PDB file of C-alpha atoms in Angstrom:
ATOM      1  CA  UNK A  24      -0.083   0.204   0.157  1.00  0.00           C
ATOM      2  CA  UNK A  25       1.721   3.459  -1.326  1.00  0.00           C
ATOM      3  CA  UNK A  26      -0.835   5.648  -0.535  1.00  0.00           C
ATOM      4  CA  UNK A  27      -0.159   8.481  -3.129  1.00  0.00           C
ATOM      5  CA  UNK A  28       2.667   8.565  -5.208  1.00  0.00           C
ATOM      6  CA  UNK A  29       3.303  10.793  -7.540  1.00  0.00           C
ATOM      7  CA  UNK A  30       5.928  11.392 -10.919  1.00  0.00           C
ATOM      8  CA  UNK A  31       8.265  12.677 -11.205  1.00  0.00           C
ATOM      9  CA  UNK A  32       9.824  14.247  -8.072  1.00  0.00           C
ATOM     10  CA  UNK A  33      12.136  17.447  -9.754  1.00  0.00           C
ATOM     11  CA  UNK A  34      11.155  18.868 -13.095  1.00  0.00           C
ATOM     12  CA  UNK A  35      12.830  21.595 -14.758  1.00  0.00           C
ATOM     13  CA  UNK A  36      11.430  23.035 -17.800  1.00  0.00           C
ATOM     14  CA  UNK A  37      11.792  25.827 -20.486  1.00  0.00           C
ATOM     15  CA  UNK A  38       9.448  28.192 -20.587  1.00  0.00           C
ATOM     16  CA  UNK A  39       6.379  27.186 -23.299  1.00  0.00           C
ATOM     17  CA  UNK A  40       7.598  23.331 -23.064  1.00  0.00           C
ATOM     18  CA  UNK A  41       4.863  20.911 -21.803  1.00  0.00           C
ATOM     19  CA  UNK A  42       4.379  17.942 -19.322  1.00  0.00           C
ATOM     20  CA  UNK A  43       1.809  16.008 -17.572  1.00  0.00           C
ATOM     21  CA  UNK A  44       2.288  15.295 -13.778  1.00  0.00           C
ATOM     22  CA  UNK A  45       1.444  12.085 -12.824  1.00  0.00           C
ATOM     23  CA  UNK A  46      -0.446  11.005  -9.694  1.00  0.00           C
ATOM     24  CA  UNK A  47      -1.455   7.810  -8.599  1.00  0.00           C
ATOM     25  CA  UNK A  48      -3.748   6.340  -5.197  1.00  0.00           C
ATOM     26  CA  UNK A  49      -4.159   2.840  -4.325  1.00  0.00           C
ATOM     27  CA  UNK A  50      -6.099   3.763  -1.542  1.00  0.00           C
ATOM     28  CA  UNK A  51      -9.920   3.333  -3.408  1.00  0.00           C
ATOM     29  CA  UNK A  52     -10.393   7.024  -2.836  1.00  0.00           C
ATOM     30  CA  UNK A  53     -13.079   8.732  -4.939  1.00  0.00           C
ATOM     31  CA  UNK A  54     -11.862  12.155  -4.252  1.00  0.00           C
ATOM     32  CA  UNK A  55      -8.622  13.286  -5.689  1.00  0.00           C
ATOM     33  CA  UNK A  56      -7.119  17.088  -5.591  1.00  0.00           C
ATOM     34  CA  UNK A  57      -3.701  18.767  -6.733  1.00  0.00           C
ATOM     35  CA  UNK A  58      -2.321  21.991  -5.139  1.00  0.00           C
ATOM     36  CA  UNK A  59       0.638  24.252  -5.842  1.00  0.00           C
ATOM     37  CA  UNK A  60       2.444  25.526  -2.672  1.00  0.00           C
ATOM     38  CA  UNK A  61       4.689  29.077  -3.373  1.00  0.00           C
ATOM     39  CA  UNK A  62       8.073  29.468  -1.197  1.00  0.00           C
ATOM     40  CA  UNK A  63       6.432  30.048   2.253  1.00  0.00           C
ATOM     41  CA  UNK A  64       3.190  30.074   1.756  1.00  0.00           C
ATOM     42  CA  UNK A  65       0.054  27.291   1.965  1.00  0.00           C
ATOM     43  CA  UNK A  66      -1.467  25.509  -0.508  1.00  0.00           C
ATOM     44  CA  UNK A  67      -3.754  26.589  -2.930  1.00  0.00           C
ATOM     45  CA  UNK A  68      -5.901  24.321  -4.344  1.00  0.00           C
ATOM     46  CA  UNK A  69      -6.208  24.243  -8.617  1.00  0.00           C
ATOM     47  CA  UNK A  70      -8.213  21.178  -9.668  1.00  0.00           C
ATOM     48  CA  UNK A  71     -10.204  18.492  -8.061  1.00  0.00           C
ATOM     49  CA  UNK A  72     -11.710  15.120  -8.936  1.00  0.00           C
ATOM     50  CA  UNK A  73     -14.470  14.159  -6.525  1.00  0.00           C
ATOM     51  CA  UNK A  74     -15.545  11.054  -8.163  1.00  0.00           C
ATOM     52  CA  UNK A  75     -14.086  10.014 -11.917  1.00  0.00           C
ATOM     53  CA  UNK A  76     -15.016  11.443 -14.741  1.00  0.00           C
ATOM     54  CA  UNK A  77     -15.321  14.658 -12.942  1.00  0.00           C
ATOM     55  CA  UNK A  78     -13.121  17.424 -12.627  1.00  0.00           C
ATOM     56  CA  UNK A  79     -13.919  20.860 -11.108  1.00  0.00           C
ATOM     57  CA  UNK A  80     -11.641  24.087 -11.110  1.00  0.00           C
ATOM     58  CA  UNK A  81      -9.628  25.338  -7.814  1.00  0.00           C
ATOM     59  CA  UNK A  82      -8.489  29.155  -6.660  1.00  0.00           C
ATOM     60  CA  UNK A  83      -5.792  28.687  -8.869  1.00  0.00           C
ATOM     61  CA  UNK A  84      -6.605  26.787 -12.816  1.00  0.00           C
ATOM     62  CA  UNK A  85      -5.292  29.069 -15.381  1.00  0.00           C
ATOM     63  CA  UNK A  86      -2.711  27.871 -17.420  1.00  0.00           C
ATOM     64  CA  UNK A  87      -3.023  24.051 -15.795  1.00  0.00           C
ATOM     65  CA  UNK A  88      -5.411  21.037 -17.185  1.00  0.00           C
ATOM     66  CA  UNK A  89      -6.597  17.666 -15.603  1.00  0.00           C
ATOM     67  CA  UNK A  90      -7.255  14.723 -16.401  1.00  0.00           C
ATOM     68  CA  UNK A  91      -9.109  11.596 -14.324  1.00  0.00           C
ATOM     69  CA  UNK A  92      -8.323   9.037 -15.970  1.00  0.00           C
ATOM     70  CA  UNK A  93      -9.745   6.014 -13.506  1.00  0.00           C
ATOM     71  CA  UNK A  94     -10.396   5.923 -10.459  1.00  0.00           C
ATOM     72  CA  UNK A  95      -6.768   5.347  -9.405  1.00  0.00           C
ATOM     73  CA  UNK A  96      -5.009   8.262 -11.525  1.00  0.00           C
ATOM     74  CA  UNK A  97      -5.276  12.010 -11.580  1.00  0.00           C
ATOM     75  CA  UNK A  98      -3.026  13.817 -13.667  1.00  0.00           C
ATOM     76  CA  UNK A  99      -2.399  17.480 -14.294  1.00  0.00           C
ATOM     77  CA  UNK A 100      -1.003  18.854 -18.075  1.00  0.00           C
ATOM     78  CA  UNK A 101       1.003  22.389 -18.351  1.00  0.00           C
ATOM     79  CA  UNK A 102       0.602  23.354 -21.991  1.00  0.00           C
ATOM     80  CA  UNK A 103       2.846  25.947 -22.169  1.00  0.00           C
ATOM     81  CA  UNK A 104       4.967  26.677 -18.806  1.00  0.00           C
ATOM     82  CA  UNK A 105       5.478  30.156 -17.676  1.00  0.00           C
ATOM     83  CA  UNK A 106       8.071  30.665 -14.699  1.00  0.00           C
ATOM     84  CA  UNK A 107       5.025  31.744 -12.280  1.00  0.00           C
ATOM     85  CA  UNK A 108       4.379  27.767 -12.566  1.00  0.00           C
ATOM     86  CA  UNK A 109       7.466  27.576 -10.543  1.00  0.00           C
ATOM     87  CA  UNK A 110       6.552  25.721  -7.378  1.00  0.00           C
ATOM     88  CA  UNK A 111       5.914  22.646  -5.355  1.00  0.00           C
ATOM     89  CA  UNK A 112       2.970  20.625  -6.236  1.00  0.00           C
ATOM     90  CA  UNK A 113       1.030  18.134  -4.356  1.00  0.00           C
ATOM     91  CA  UNK A 114      -1.559  15.672  -5.311  1.00  0.00           C
ATOM     92  CA  UNK A 115      -4.150  14.361  -2.930  1.00  0.00           C
ATOM     93  CA  UNK A 116      -6.768  11.951  -2.367  1.00  0.00           C
ATOM     94  CA  UNK A 117      -9.415  11.493   0.351  1.00  0.00           C
ATOM     95  CA  UNK A 118     -12.438   9.718   1.696  1.00  0.00           C
ATOM     96  CA  UNK A 119     -14.401  10.610   4.170  1.00  0.00           C
ATOM     97  CA  UNK A 120     -12.665  11.928   6.925  1.00  0.00           C
ATOM     98  CA  UNK A 121      -9.133  12.988   5.645  1.00  0.00           C
ATOM     99  CA  UNK A 122      -7.008  13.464   3.320  1.00  0.00           C
ATOM    100  CA  UNK A 123      -3.659  11.736   2.211  1.00  0.00           C
ATOM    101  CA  UNK A 124      -1.131  14.014   0.254  1.00  0.00           C
ATOM    102  CA  UNK A 125       1.868  12.508  -2.226  1.00  0.00           C
ATOM    103  CA  UNK A 126       5.340  13.808  -1.416  1.00  0.00           C
ATOM    104  CA  UNK A 127       5.518  16.283  -3.935  1.00  0.00           C
ATOM    105  CA  UNK A 128       6.674  17.584  -7.439  1.00  0.00           C
ATOM    106  CA  UNK A 129       9.216  20.431  -7.203  1.00  0.00           C
ATOM    107  CA  UNK A 130       8.748  22.035 -10.676  1.00  0.00           C
ATOM    108  CA  UNK A 131      11.199  24.778 -11.652  1.00  0.00           C
ATOM    109  CA  UNK A 132      10.548  26.839 -15.024  1.00  0.00           C
ATOM    110  CA  UNK A 133      13.423  28.589 -16.766  1.00  0.00           C
TER     111      UNK A 133
ATOM    112  CA  UNK B  10     -15.302  26.563   4.346  1.00  0.00           C
ATOM    113  CA  UNK B  11     -14.938  29.266   6.815  1.00  0.00           C
ATOM    114  CA  UNK B  12     -11.236  30.938   7.255  1.00  0.00           C
ATOM    115  CA  UNK B  13      -8.612  30.439  10.136  1.00  0.00           C
ATOM    116  CA  UNK B  14      -6.105  32.566  11.647  1.00  0.00           C
ATOM    117  CA  UNK B  15      -3.142  31.160  13.164  1.00  0.00           C
ATOM    118  CA  UNK B  16      -0.078  33.320  14.105  1.00  0.00           C
ATOM    119  CA  UNK B  17       3.082  32.794  11.344  1.00  0.00           C
ATOM    120  CA  UNK B  18       5.758  31.105  14.022  1.00  0.00           C
ATOM    121  CA  UNK B  19       5.952  29.818  17.609  1.00  0.00           C
ATOM    122  CA  UNK B  20       8.854  28.313  19.355  1.00  0.00           C
ATOM    123  CA  UNK B  21       8.738  25.475  21.936  1.00  0.00           C
ATOM    124  CA  UNK B  22      11.610  24.029  23.984  1.00  0.00           C
ATOM    125  CA  UNK B  23      11.988  20.186  23.458  1.00  0.00           C
ATOM    126  CA  UNK B  24      10.182  17.946  26.157  1.00  0.00           C
ATOM    127  CA  UNK B  25       7.644  20.914  26.754  1.00  0.00           C
ATOM    128  CA  UNK B  26       3.612  21.157  25.851  1.00  0.00           C
ATOM    129  CA  UNK B  27       3.608  23.328  22.711  1.00  0.00           C
ATOM    130  CA  UNK B  28       0.161  25.186  22.630  1.00  0.00           C
ATOM    131  CA  UNK B  29      -0.772  26.198  18.811  1.00  0.00           C
ATOM    132  CA  UNK B  30      -4.088  28.805  18.568  1.00  0.00           C
ATOM    133  CA  UNK B  31      -6.521  29.221  15.904  1.00  0.00           C
ATOM    134  CA  UNK B  32      -9.417  31.446  15.174  1.00  0.00           C
ATOM    135  CA  UNK B  33     -12.094  30.530  13.172  1.00  0.00           C
ATOM    136  CA  UNK B  34     -14.711  32.987  14.415  1.00  0.00           C
ATOM    137  CA  UNK B  35     -17.204  32.406  11.073  1.00  0.00           C
ATOM    138  CA  UNK B  36     -17.205  28.749  11.672  1.00  0.00           C
ATOM    139  CA  UNK B  37     -20.267  26.714  10.831  1.00  0.00           C
ATOM    140  CA  UNK B  38     -22.673  24.616  12.576  1.00  0.00           C
ATOM    141  CA  UNK B  39     -21.217  21.516  10.747  1.00  0.00           C
ATOM    142  CA  UNK B  40     -17.835  22.614  10.064  1.00  0.00           C
ATOM    143  CA  UNK B  41     -15.508  20.283  11.705  1.00  0.00           C
ATOM    144  CA  UNK B  42     -11.773  21.489  12.782  1.00  0.00           C
ATOM    145  CA  UNK B  43      -9.353  19.955  11.147  1.00  0.00           C
ATOM    146  CA  UNK B  44      -5.512  20.152  12.161  1.00  0.00           C
ATOM    147  CA  UNK B  45      -2.048  19.085   9.142  1.00  0.00           C
ATOM    148  CA  UNK B  46       1.248  19.570   9.400  1.00  0.00           C
ATOM    149  CA  UNK B  47       3.977  19.953   6.958  1.00  0.00           C
ATOM    150  CA  UNK B  48       7.760  18.996   8.054  1.00  0.00           C
ATOM    151  CA  UNK B  49      10.094  20.504   5.696  1.00  0.00           C
ATOM    152  CA  UNK B  50       9.014  19.822   2.263  1.00  0.00           C
ATOM    153  CA  UNK B  51       6.854  16.978   1.986  1.00  0.00           C
ATOM    154  CA  UNK B  52       3.355  16.354   1.592  1.00  0.00           C
ATOM    155  CA  UNK B  53       1.185  17.578   4.872  1.00  0.00           C
ATOM    156  CA  UNK B  54       0.328  15.205   7.388  1.00  0.00           C
ATOM    157  CA  UNK B  55      -3.144  14.508   9.105  1.00  0.00           C
ATOM    158  CA  UNK B  56      -3.171  14.995  13.036  1.00  0.00           C
ATOM    159  CA  UNK B  57      -6.454  15.697  14.262  1.00  0.00           C
ATOM    160  CA  UNK B  58      -9.854  16.861  14.028  1.00  0.00           C
ATOM    161  CA  UNK B  59     -13.370  18.003  15.897  1.00  0.00           C
ATOM    162  CA  UNK B  60     -16.335  19.414  15.835  1.00  0.00           C
ATOM    163  CA  UNK B  61     -17.103  20.372  19.476  1.00  0.00           C
ATOM    164  CA  UNK B  62     -15.477  18.191  22.220  1.00  0.00           C
ATOM    165  CA  UNK B  63     -12.357  17.836  22.801  1.00  0.00           C
ATOM    166  CA  UNK B  64     -10.073  15.130  20.936  1.00  0.00           C
ATOM    167  CA  UNK B  65      -7.447  13.488  21.681  1.00  0.00           C
ATOM    168  CA  UNK B  66      -5.070  11.052  19.780  1.00  0.00           C
ATOM    169  CA  UNK B  67      -1.673   9.686  20.012  1.00  0.00           C
ATOM    170  CA  UNK B  68      -0.358  12.537  18.410  1.00  0.00           C
ATOM    171  CA  UNK B  69      -1.571  15.322  19.837  1.00  0.00           C
ATOM    172  CA  UNK B  70      -5.023  17.018  21.756  1.00  0.00           C
ATOM    173  CA  UNK B  71      -7.242  19.636  20.219  1.00  0.00           C
ATOM    174  CA  UNK B  72      -9.121  21.265  22.313  1.00  0.00           C
ATOM    175  CA  UNK B  73     -12.170  23.689  20.950  1.00  0.00           C
ATOM    176  CA  UNK B  74     -13.726  26.243  23.054  1.00  0.00           C
ATOM    177  CA  UNK B  75     -17.326  26.508  24.073  1.00  0.00           C
ATOM    178  CA  UNK B  76     -18.476  28.797  21.100  1.00  0.00           C
ATOM    179  CA  UNK B  77     -16.547  26.687  18.362  1.00  0.00           C
ATOM    180  CA  UNK B  78     -14.909  30.372  17.335  1.00  0.00           C
ATOM    181  CA  UNK B  79     -10.958  29.122  17.952  1.00  0.00           C
ATOM    182  CA  UNK B  80      -9.614  26.239  19.349  1.00  0.00           C
ATOM    183  CA  UNK B  81      -5.864  24.944  20.394  1.00  0.00           C
ATOM    184  CA  UNK B  82      -3.620  22.176  19.394  1.00  0.00           C
ATOM    185  CA  UNK B  83      -1.689  20.620  21.569  1.00  0.00           C
ATOM    186  CA  UNK B  84       1.720  18.655  21.392  1.00  0.00           C
ATOM    187  CA  UNK B  85       1.504  17.354  25.414  1.00  0.00           C
ATOM    188  CA  UNK B  86       5.700  16.591  24.861  1.00  0.00           C
ATOM    189  CA  UNK B  87       7.069  18.362  21.691  1.00  0.00           C
ATOM    190  CA  UNK B  88      10.426  17.010  20.473  1.00  0.00           C
ATOM    191  CA  UNK B  89      12.602  18.339  17.647  1.00  0.00           C
ATOM    192  CA  UNK B  90      10.840  16.316  14.902  1.00  0.00           C
ATOM    193  CA  UNK B  91       7.966  17.627  15.699  1.00  0.00           C
ATOM    194  CA  UNK B  92       9.723  21.022  14.040  1.00  0.00           C
ATOM    195  CA  UNK B  93       6.990  21.606  11.193  1.00  0.00           C
ATOM    196  CA  UNK B  94       4.352  23.978   9.682  1.00  0.00           C
ATOM    197  CA  UNK B  95       0.735  23.193  11.163  1.00  0.00           C
ATOM    198  CA  UNK B  96      -2.497  24.043   9.469  1.00  0.00           C
ATOM    199  CA  UNK B  97      -5.168  24.649  11.185  1.00  0.00           C
ATOM    200  CA  UNK B  98      -8.308  24.159   8.499  1.00  0.00           C
ATOM    201  CA  UNK B  99     -12.185  24.430   9.328  1.00  0.00           C
ATOM    202  CA  UNK B 100     -14.294  22.276   6.352  1.00  0.00           C
ATOM    203  CA  UNK B 101     -17.271  19.712   6.587  1.00  0.00           C
ATOM    204  CA  UNK B 102     -16.344  16.864   7.468  1.00  0.00           C
ATOM    205  CA  UNK B 103     -16.958  14.801   4.889  1.00  0.00           C
ATOM    206  CA  UNK B 104     -13.740  14.981   1.989  1.00  0.00           C
ATOM    207  CA  UNK B 105     -14.992  12.750  -0.268  1.00  0.00           C
ATOM    208  CA  UNK B 106     -17.733  14.888  -2.056  1.00  0.00           C
ATOM    209  CA  UNK B 107     -15.003  16.790  -3.682  1.00  0.00           C
ATOM    210  CA  UNK B 108     -15.159  20.164  -1.547  1.00  0.00           C
ATOM    211  CA  UNK B 109     -12.241  22.591  -2.149  1.00  0.00           C
ATOM    212  CA  UNK B 110     -10.342  23.148   1.083  1.00  0.00           C
ATOM    213  CA  UNK B 111      -8.142  26.222   1.483  1.00  0.00           C
ATOM    214  CA  UNK B 112      -4.782  25.679   3.536  1.00  0.00           C
ATOM    215  CA  UNK B 113      -3.633  29.088   4.958  1.00  0.00           C
ATOM    216  CA  UNK B 114      -0.060  29.837   5.832  1.00  0.00           C
ATOM    217  CA  UNK B 115       0.031  27.854   9.014  1.00  0.00           C
ATOM    218  CA  UNK B 116       2.322  28.457  11.837  1.00  0.00           C
ATOM    219  CA  UNK B 117       5.198  27.764  12.060  1.00  0.00           C
ATOM    220  CA  UNK B 118       6.739  25.708  15.148  1.00  0.00           C
ATOM    221  CA  UNK B 119       9.938  25.667  15.740  1.00  0.00           C
ATOM    222  CA  UNK B 120      11.140  22.706  18.754  1.00  0.00           C
ATOM    223  CA  UNK B 121      14.294  24.028  20.214  1.00  0.00           C
ATOM    224  CA  UNK B 122      16.725  21.753  22.277  1.00  0.00           C
TER     225      UNK B 122
END
């Protein structure tokens, strides 16, 4: 039981490049989330998925797209990366009263 | 979800109790108080949650005032490994409904030897 697994752990992109951050959970949770965390700040919700086949915008969705591929996987895509998207990205899944977080993807856009 | 207010930082001596306050004056009747912590740059870790009664588990105790407008997380015997950012969150209990959750800046707790 690995919990929430994110790949990659680190990534450097050039401005304008695209990439997809992968997230998978093995706890059979319905809800999954993507957050970003900028230095010295809390986590801000980018997108979430209440169940397989549904996605909704969070606080800061601009510049991102998501796909809930199946119940296990929820990916985050940057179509044209910008320096403002340099951040640490966390994926989470939840059931009932608790949410579980991955270890994060540290993304730098130069 | 109701907003919360926490001090930006606190210090605590190793072995002593760490008391982390949180104000949530706009909390609704069906909203719970949750605490998470984030050690260094790892993913946030669940600590405890409660509605109106005080709660205790192996990690911490949660004291909620009678009017529910504030609460205190207590780490009874803080260790150096408890140095982290602690987030107080107020929201409905059911995370599975896909509700948004806003994490603020939290309280940075420094446990000193």
